[in-house]
Coordinates of C-alpha atoms in Angstrom, one line a residue:
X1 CA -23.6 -0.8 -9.5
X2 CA -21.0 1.6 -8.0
X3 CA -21.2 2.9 -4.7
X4 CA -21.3 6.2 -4.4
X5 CA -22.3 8.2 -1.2
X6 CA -21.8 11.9 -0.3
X7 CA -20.8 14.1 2.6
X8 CA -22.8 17.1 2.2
X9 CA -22.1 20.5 5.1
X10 CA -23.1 23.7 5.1
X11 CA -20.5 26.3 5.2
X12 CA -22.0 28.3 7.8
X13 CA -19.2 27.8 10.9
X14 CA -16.6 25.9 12.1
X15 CA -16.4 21.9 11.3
X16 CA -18.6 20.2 13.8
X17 CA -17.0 17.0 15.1
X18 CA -20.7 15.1 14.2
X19 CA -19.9 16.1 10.8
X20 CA -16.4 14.6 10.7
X21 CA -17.6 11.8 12.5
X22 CA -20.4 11.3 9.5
X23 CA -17.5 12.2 6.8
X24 CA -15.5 9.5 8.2
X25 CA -18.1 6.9 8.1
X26 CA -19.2 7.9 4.2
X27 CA -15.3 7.4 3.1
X28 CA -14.8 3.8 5.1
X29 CA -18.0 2.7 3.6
X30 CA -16.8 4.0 -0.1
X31 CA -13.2 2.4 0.6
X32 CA -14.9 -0.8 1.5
X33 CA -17.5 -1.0 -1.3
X34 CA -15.1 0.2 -3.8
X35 CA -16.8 2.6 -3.9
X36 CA -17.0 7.1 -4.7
X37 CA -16.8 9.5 -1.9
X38 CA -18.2 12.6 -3.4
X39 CA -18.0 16.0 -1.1
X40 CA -21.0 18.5 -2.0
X41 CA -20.8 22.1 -0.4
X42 CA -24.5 22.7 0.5
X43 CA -24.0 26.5 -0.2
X44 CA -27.6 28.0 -0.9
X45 CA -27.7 29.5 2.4
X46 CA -26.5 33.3 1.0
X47 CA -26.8 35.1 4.1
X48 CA -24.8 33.1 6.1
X49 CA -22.4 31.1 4.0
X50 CA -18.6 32.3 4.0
X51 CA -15.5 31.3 1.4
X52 CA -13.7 30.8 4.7
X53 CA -16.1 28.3 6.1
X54 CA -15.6 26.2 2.8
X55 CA -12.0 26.2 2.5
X56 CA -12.0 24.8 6.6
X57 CA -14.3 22.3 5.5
X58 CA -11.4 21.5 3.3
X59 CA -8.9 22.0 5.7
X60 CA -10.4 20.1 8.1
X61 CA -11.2 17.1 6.2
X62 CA -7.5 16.9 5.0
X63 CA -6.4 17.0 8.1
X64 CA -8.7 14.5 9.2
X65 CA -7.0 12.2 6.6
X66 CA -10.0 12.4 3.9
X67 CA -7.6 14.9 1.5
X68 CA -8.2 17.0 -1.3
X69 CA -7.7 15.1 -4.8
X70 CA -8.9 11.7 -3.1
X71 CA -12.4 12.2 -3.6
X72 CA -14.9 13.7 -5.9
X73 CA -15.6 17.5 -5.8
X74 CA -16.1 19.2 -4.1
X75 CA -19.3 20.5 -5.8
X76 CA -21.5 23.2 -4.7
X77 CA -25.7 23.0 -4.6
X78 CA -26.0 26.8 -6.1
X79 CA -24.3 25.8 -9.0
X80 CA -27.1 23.3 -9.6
X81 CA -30.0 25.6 -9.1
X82 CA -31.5 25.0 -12.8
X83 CA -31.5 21.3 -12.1
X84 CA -33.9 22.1 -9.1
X85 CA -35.8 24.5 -10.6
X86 CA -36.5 21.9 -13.4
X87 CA -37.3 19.2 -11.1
X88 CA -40.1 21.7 -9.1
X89 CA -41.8 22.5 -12.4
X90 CA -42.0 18.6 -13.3
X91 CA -43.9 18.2 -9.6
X92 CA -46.4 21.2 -10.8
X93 CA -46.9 19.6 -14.3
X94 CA -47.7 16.4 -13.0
X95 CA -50.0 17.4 -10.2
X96 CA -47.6 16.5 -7.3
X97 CA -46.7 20.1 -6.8
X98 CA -49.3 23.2 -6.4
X99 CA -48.8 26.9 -5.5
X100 CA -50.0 28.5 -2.4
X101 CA -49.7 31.9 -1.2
X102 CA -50.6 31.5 2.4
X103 CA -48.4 33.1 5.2
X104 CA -48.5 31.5 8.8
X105 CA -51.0 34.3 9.6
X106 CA -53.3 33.0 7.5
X107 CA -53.1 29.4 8.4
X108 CA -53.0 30.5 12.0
X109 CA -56.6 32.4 11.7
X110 CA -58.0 29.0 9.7
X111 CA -57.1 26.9 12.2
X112 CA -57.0 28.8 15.5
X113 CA -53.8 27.2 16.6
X114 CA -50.4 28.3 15.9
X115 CA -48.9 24.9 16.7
X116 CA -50.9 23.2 13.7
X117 CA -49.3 22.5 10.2
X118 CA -50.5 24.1 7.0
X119 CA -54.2 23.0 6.3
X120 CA -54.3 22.4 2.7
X121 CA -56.3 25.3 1.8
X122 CA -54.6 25.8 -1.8
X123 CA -54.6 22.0 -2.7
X124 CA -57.7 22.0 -5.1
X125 CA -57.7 25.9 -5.3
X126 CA -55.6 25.2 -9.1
X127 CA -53.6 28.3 -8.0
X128 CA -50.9 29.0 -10.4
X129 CA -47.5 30.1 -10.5
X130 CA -46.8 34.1 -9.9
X131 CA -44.8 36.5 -7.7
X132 CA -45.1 35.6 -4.1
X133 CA -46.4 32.0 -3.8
X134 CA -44.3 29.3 -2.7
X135 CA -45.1 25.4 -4.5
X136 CA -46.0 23.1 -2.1
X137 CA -45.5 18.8 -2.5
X138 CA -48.8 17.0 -2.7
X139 CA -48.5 14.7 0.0
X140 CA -50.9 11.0 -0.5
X141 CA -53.6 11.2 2.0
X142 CA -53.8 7.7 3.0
X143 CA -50.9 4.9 3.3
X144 CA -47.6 5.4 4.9
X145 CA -43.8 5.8 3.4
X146 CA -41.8 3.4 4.6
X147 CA -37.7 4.1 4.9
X148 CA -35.6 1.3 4.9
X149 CA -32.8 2.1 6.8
X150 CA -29.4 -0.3 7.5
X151 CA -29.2 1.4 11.1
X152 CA -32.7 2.2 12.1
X153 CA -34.1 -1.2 10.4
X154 CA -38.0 0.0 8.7
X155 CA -39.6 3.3 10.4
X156 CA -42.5 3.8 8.8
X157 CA -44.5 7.1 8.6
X158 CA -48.1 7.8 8.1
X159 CA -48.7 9.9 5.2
X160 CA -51.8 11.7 7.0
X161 CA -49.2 13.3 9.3
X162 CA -47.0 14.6 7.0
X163 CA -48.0 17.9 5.5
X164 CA -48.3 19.4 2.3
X165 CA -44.6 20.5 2.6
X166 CA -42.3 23.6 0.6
X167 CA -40.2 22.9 -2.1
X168 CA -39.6 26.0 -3.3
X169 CA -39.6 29.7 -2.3
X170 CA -41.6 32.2 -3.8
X171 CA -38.8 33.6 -5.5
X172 CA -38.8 30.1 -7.4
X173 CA -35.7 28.8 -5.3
X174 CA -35.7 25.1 -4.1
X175 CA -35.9 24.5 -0.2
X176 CA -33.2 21.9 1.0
X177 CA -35.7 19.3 0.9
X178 CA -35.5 19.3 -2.7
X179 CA -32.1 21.0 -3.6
X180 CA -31.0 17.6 -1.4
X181 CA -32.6 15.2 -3.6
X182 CA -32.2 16.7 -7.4
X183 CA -29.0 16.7 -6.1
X184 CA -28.2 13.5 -4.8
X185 CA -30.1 12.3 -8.1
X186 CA -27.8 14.0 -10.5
X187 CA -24.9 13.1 -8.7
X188 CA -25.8 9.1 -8.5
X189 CA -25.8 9.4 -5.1
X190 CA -26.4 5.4 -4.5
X191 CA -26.4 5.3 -0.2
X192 CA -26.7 8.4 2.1
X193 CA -24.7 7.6 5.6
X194 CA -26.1 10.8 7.6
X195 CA -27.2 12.3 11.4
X196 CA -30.4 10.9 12.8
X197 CA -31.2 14.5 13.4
X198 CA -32.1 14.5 9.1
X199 CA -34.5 11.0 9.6
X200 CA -37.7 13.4 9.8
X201 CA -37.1 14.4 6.6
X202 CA -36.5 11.4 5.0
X203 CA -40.2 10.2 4.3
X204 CA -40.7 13.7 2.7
X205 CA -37.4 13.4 0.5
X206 CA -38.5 10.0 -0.3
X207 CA -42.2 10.9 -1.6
X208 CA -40.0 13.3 -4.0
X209 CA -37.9 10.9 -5.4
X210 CA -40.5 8.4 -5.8
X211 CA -42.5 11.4 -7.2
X212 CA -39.8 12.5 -9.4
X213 CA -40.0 8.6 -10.8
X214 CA -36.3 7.7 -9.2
X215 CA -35.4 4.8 -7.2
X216 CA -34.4 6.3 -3.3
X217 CA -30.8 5.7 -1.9
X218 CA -30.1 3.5 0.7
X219 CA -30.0 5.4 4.3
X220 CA -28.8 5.1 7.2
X221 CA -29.0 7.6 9.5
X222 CA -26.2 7.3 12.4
X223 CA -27.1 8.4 15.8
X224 CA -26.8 11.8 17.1
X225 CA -23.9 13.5 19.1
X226 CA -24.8 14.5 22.7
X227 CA -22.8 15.9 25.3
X228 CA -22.6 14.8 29.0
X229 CA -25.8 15.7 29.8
X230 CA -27.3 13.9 27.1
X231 CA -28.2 17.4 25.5
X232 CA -27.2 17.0 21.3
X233 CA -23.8 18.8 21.0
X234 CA -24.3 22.5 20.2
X235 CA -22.3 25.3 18.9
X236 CA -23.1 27.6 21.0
X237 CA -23.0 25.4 24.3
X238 CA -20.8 22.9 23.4
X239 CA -17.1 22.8 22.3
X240 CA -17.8 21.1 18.7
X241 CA -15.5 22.6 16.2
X242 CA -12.6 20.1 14.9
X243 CA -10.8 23.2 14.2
X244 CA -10.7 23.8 17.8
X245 CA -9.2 20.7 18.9
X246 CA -7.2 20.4 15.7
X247 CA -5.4 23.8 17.1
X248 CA -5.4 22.6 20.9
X249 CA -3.1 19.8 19.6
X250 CA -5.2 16.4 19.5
X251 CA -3.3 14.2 16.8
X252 CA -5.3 13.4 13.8
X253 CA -4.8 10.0 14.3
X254 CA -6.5 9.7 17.9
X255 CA -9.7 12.2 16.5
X256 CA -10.5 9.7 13.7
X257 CA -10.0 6.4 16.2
X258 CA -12.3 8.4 18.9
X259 CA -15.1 9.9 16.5
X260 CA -15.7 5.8 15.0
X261 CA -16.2 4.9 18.7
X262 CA -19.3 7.0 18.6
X263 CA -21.9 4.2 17.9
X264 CA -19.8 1.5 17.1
X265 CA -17.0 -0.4 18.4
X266 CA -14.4 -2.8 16.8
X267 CA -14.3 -6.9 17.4
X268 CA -12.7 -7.6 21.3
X269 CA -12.3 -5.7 24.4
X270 CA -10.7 -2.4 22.7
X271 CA -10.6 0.8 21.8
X272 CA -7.4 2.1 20.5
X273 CA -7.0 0.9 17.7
X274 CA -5.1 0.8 14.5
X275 CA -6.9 2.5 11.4
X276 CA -6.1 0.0 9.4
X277 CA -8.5 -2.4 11.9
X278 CA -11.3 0.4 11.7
X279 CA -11.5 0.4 8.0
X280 CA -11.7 -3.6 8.1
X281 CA -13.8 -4.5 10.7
X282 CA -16.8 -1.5 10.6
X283 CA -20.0 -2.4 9.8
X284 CA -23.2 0.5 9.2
X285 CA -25.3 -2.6 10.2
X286 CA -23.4 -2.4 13.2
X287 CA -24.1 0.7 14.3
X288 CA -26.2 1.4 17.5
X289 CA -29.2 3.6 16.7
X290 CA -28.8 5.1 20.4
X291 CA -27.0 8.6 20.9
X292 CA -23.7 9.0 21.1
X293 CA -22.0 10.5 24.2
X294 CA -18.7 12.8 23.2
X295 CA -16.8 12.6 26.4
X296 CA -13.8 15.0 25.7
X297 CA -12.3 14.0 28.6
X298 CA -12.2 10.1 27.2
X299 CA -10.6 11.6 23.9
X300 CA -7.9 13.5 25.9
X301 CA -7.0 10.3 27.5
X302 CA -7.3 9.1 23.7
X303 CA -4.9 11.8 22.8
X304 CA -2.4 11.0 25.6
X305 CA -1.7 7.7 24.7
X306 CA -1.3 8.6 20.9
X307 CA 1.3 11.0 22.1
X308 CA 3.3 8.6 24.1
X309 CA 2.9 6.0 21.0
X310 CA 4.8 8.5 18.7
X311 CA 8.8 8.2 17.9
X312 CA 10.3 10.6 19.9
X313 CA 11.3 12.3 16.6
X314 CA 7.7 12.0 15.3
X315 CA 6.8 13.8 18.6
X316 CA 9.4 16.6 17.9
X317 CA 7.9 17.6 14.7
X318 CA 4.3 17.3 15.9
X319 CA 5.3 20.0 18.5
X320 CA 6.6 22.7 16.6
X321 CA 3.8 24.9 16.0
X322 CA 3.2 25.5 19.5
X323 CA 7.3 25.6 20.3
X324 CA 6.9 28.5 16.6
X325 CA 3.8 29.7 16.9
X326 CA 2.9 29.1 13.0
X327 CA -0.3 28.2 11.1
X328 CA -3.5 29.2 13.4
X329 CA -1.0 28.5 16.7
X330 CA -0.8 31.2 19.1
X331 CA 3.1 32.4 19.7
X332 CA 5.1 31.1 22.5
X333 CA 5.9 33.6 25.2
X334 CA 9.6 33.6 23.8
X335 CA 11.6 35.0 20.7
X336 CA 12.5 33.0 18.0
X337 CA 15.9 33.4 19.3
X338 CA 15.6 32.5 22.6
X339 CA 14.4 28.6 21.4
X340 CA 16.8 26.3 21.8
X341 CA 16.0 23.3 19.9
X342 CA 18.9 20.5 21.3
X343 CA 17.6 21.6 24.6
X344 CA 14.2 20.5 23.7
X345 CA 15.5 17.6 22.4
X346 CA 16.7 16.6 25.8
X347 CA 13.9 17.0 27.5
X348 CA 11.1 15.5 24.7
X349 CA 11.3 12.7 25.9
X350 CA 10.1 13.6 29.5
X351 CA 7.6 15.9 28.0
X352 CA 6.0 12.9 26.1
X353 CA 4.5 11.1 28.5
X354 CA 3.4 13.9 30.7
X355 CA 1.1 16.1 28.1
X356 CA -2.1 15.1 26.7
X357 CA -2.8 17.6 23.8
X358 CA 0.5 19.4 22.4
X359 CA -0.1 22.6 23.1
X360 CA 0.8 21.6 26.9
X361 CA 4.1 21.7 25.8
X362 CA 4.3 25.4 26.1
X363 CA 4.0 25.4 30.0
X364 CA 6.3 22.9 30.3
X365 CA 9.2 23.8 28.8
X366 CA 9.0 27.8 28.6
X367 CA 11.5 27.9 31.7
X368 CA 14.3 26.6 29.4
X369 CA 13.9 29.5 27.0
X370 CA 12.6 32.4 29.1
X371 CA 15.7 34.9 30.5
X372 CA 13.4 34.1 33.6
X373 CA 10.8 32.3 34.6
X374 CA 7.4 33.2 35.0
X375 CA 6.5 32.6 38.2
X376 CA 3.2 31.1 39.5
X377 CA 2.4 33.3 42.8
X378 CA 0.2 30.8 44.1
X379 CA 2.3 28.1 43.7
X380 CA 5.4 30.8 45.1
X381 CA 2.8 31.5 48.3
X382 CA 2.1 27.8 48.9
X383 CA 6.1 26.7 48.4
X384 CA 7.9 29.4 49.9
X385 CA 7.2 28.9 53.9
X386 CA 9.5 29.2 56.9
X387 CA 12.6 27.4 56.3
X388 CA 12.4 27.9 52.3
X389 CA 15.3 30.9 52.7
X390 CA 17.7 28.8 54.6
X391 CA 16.9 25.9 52.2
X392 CA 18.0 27.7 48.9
X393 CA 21.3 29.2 50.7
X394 CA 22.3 25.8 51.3
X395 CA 21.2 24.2 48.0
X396 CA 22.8 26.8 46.0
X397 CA 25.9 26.5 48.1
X398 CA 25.9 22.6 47.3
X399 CA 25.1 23.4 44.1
X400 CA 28.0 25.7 43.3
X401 CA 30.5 23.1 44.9
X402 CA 29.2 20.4 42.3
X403 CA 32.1 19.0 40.0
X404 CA 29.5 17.3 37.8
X405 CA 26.4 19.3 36.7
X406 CA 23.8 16.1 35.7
X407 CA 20.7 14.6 37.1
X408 CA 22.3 12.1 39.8
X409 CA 24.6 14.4 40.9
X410 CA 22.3 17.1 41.5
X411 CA 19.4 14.7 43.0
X412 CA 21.6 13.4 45.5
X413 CA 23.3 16.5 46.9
X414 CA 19.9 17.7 47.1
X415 CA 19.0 15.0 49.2
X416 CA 21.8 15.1 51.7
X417 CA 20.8 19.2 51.6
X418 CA 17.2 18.1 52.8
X419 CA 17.8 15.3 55.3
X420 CA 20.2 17.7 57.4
X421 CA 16.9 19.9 57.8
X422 CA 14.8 16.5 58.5
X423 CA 13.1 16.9 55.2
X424 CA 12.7 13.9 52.6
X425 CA 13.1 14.8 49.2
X426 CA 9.6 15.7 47.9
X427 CA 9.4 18.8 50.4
X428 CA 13.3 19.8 49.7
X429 CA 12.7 20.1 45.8
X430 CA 9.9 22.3 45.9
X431 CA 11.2 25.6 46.7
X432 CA 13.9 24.6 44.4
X433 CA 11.5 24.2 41.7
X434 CA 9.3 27.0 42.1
X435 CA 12.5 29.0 41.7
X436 CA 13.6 27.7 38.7
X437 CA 10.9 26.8 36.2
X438 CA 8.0 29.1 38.1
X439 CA 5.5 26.3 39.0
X440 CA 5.0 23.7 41.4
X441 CA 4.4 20.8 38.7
X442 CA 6.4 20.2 35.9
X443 CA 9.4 18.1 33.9
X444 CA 11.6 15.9 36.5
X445 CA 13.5 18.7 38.1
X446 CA 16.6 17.1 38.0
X447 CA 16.7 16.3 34.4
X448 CA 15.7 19.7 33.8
X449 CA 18.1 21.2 36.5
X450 CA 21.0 19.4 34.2
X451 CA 19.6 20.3 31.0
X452 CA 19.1 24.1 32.0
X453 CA 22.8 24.4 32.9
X454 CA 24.7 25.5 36.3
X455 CA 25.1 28.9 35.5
X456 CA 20.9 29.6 34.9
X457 CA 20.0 27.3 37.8
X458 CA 22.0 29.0 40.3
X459 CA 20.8 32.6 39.3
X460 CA 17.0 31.8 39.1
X461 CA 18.0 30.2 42.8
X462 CA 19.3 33.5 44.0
X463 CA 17.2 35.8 42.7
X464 CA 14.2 33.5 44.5
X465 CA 16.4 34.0 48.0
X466 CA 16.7 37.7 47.6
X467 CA 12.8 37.8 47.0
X468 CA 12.7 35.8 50.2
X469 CA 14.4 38.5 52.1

């Protein structure tokens, strides 16, 4: 038997990280079983779904690493809508379906509760089909459904509890209970890898494919995604698009390795690993049932070190949308032709192992391609004491009398500027830097100093005393 499990999303937003996380687990479990990734747009939702959502479902998968042509589909659930019609009128031939035309009104002034479930009161009423009423799944009044799950091991459900559920609308449209399973039947869907958050409905999609006279899939229902108050991530509360981080410049690379971390860990005391490693060594099995904590601060530390990892000219590349502004990326606050792209060679290299996502590339080299820079005026009010006047008319004076305009050169007459005034280096370079790149924190100023040129330095430096004055 071939393999063959699905990733199934809605295309009603932006690509939630849990979903990724879920897509990436489906395609190292296919890769490992030799088995089919298949990609289903669940698109019945009218109202809200968008042809933009599904193309960055699409988008976000490729850039995840799971890319269009590798995988089967993607399909889309409304073009199977005969196949669940068909399957719902099958339930009502065989007696596992019936009609009902109750509202929650109804059921309401039955039971006297608005908290109860429906009641039953069409299950022996032999109502049939017509305008209006809805076909409900005849659930077995006594025994329980058991779901076999690799992660969650047996949870087993009474079948008391469990309703006389909706299949389908009253317009004769399936409900995602059974759109899900007609579909996952037609497409030979062998193992569903999903979000515990969908385990509640497993008995109930389970009764229909045992109803429906098909062997279930295998499950395993991975834990959910909470946030740092142990709240399940939300996209109104929570920053869960991949979009969003795909655009705030976390690496691919270190998104995959971070979202596999979330209820499982590879062999030894690690963390950052190698994909190849995390396609060999996960296990579902493995899996811990508990939630998952997303700590975006843990995946920016993630990011950092998959930045420093790159070849310099690898890291190059990777910054040019935000040094552009192309794609999604916001423009820089220069023109095209005020980029200078052998002086951001010089200074990659310092860059890369002081930014965690890329698009903190922008702050830190801007003074390089700005006529001037933009200045910081709290930083400028905390630097720019007593003394800072007198500081720059010396250091631009030392400056000017340089014969070699490099790093050394300039550190150490800066130096020899600072200890005449009693000052040790740290306090001597601030005003300096403040003046020249607009910020208190940045690039080694020396390196930059050099790399900015004699001529810029020294009128930045002025232009700081005269605003002094």
């Amino acid at each position: 038997m071939t393999v063959r499990v699905r990733f199934a999303p809605s295309p009603t937003g932006m690509f939630h990280v849990g979903g990724a996380r879920s897509a990436l687990q489906n395609w190292i479990y296919a890769k490992q079983q030799g088995g089919v990734f298949v990609l289903r747009v669940e698109d019945t939702d009218a109202a809200r779904n968008k042809p933009e959502w599904t193309e960055g479902i699409l988008s976000a998968l490729d850039w995840i690493g799971i890319s269009r042509g590798s995988y089967e589909g993607p399909y889309f659930q409304s073009q199977n809508a005969g196949e669940h019609r068909a399957a719902a009128a099958r339930l009502y031939e065989s007696g596992r379906a019936y009609y009902c035309d109750c509202t929650r009104e109804d059921v309401q002034a039955r039971t006297g509760s608005q908290h109860q479930g429906y009641d039953g009161y069409h299950r022996d009423l032999g109502l049939g089909p017509g305008e209006g009423r809805a076909l409900r799944f005849r659930t077995p009044d006594e025994g329980t459904t058991v779901v076999v799950d690799l992660i969650r091991g047996e949870p087993t459900f009474e079948n008391r509890l469990i309703e006389d559920f909706v299949i389908a609308r009253g317009d004769g449209s399936a409900v995602f209970l059974l759109a899900n399973v007609v579909d996952d039947m037609t497409m030979g869907i062998t193992h569903v890898i999903r979000a515990e958050e969908h385990l509640p409905n497993t008995p109930k999609q389970q009764l229909l494919w045992d109803a429906l006279g098909v062997k279930p899939p295998v499950w395993a229902h991975v834990p959910v995604v909470v946030n740092e108050k142990r709240q399940k991530l939300s996209k109104r509360r929570d920053k869960v698009a991949l979009e969003a981080y795909r655009d705030e410049g976390y690496l691919a690379g270190a998104m995959r390795n971070y979202l596999m971390l979330l209820g499982w860990a590879p062999s030894g005391d690690r963390e950052i690993v190698p994909w190849s490693v995390i396609e060999d060594e996960f296990r579902l099995e493995e899996v811990n049932p508990s939630p998952a904590f997303f700590d975006e601060k843990k995946l920016r530390a993630f990011n950092g070190e998959y930045i420093r990892a790159l070849p310099v000219a690898e890291f190059i590349d990777a910054c040019q949308p935000w040094l552009t502004g192309t794609g999604t990326i916001a423009p820089p606050p220069w023109q095209p032709e005020e980029f200078d792209a052998d002086a951001f060679a010089a200074v990659a290299p310092l860059a890369q192992t002081r930014i965690a996502v890329l698009s903190e590339i922008v702050p830190n080299v801007d003074f390089l391609f700005l006529a001037a820079p933009t200045i910081d005026e709290a930083a400028w009010t905390k630097t720019m004491k007593d003394g800072s006047a007198d500081l720059l008319d010396a250091a631009v004076a030392a400056f000017e009398a340089l014969e070699s305009w490099d790093a050394e050169s300039l550190k150490s007459t800066l130096e020899a500027v600072g200890a005449e005034r009693g000052l040790k280096l740290g306090k001597t370079q601030a005003p300096v830097r403040v003046a020249v790149t607009g910020r208190t924190i940045g690039l080694p100023l020396f390196e930059s100093l050099e790399v900015l040129g004699r001529e810029r330095t020294l009128t930045r430096m002025r232009a700081a005393r005269l605003r002094l004055v």
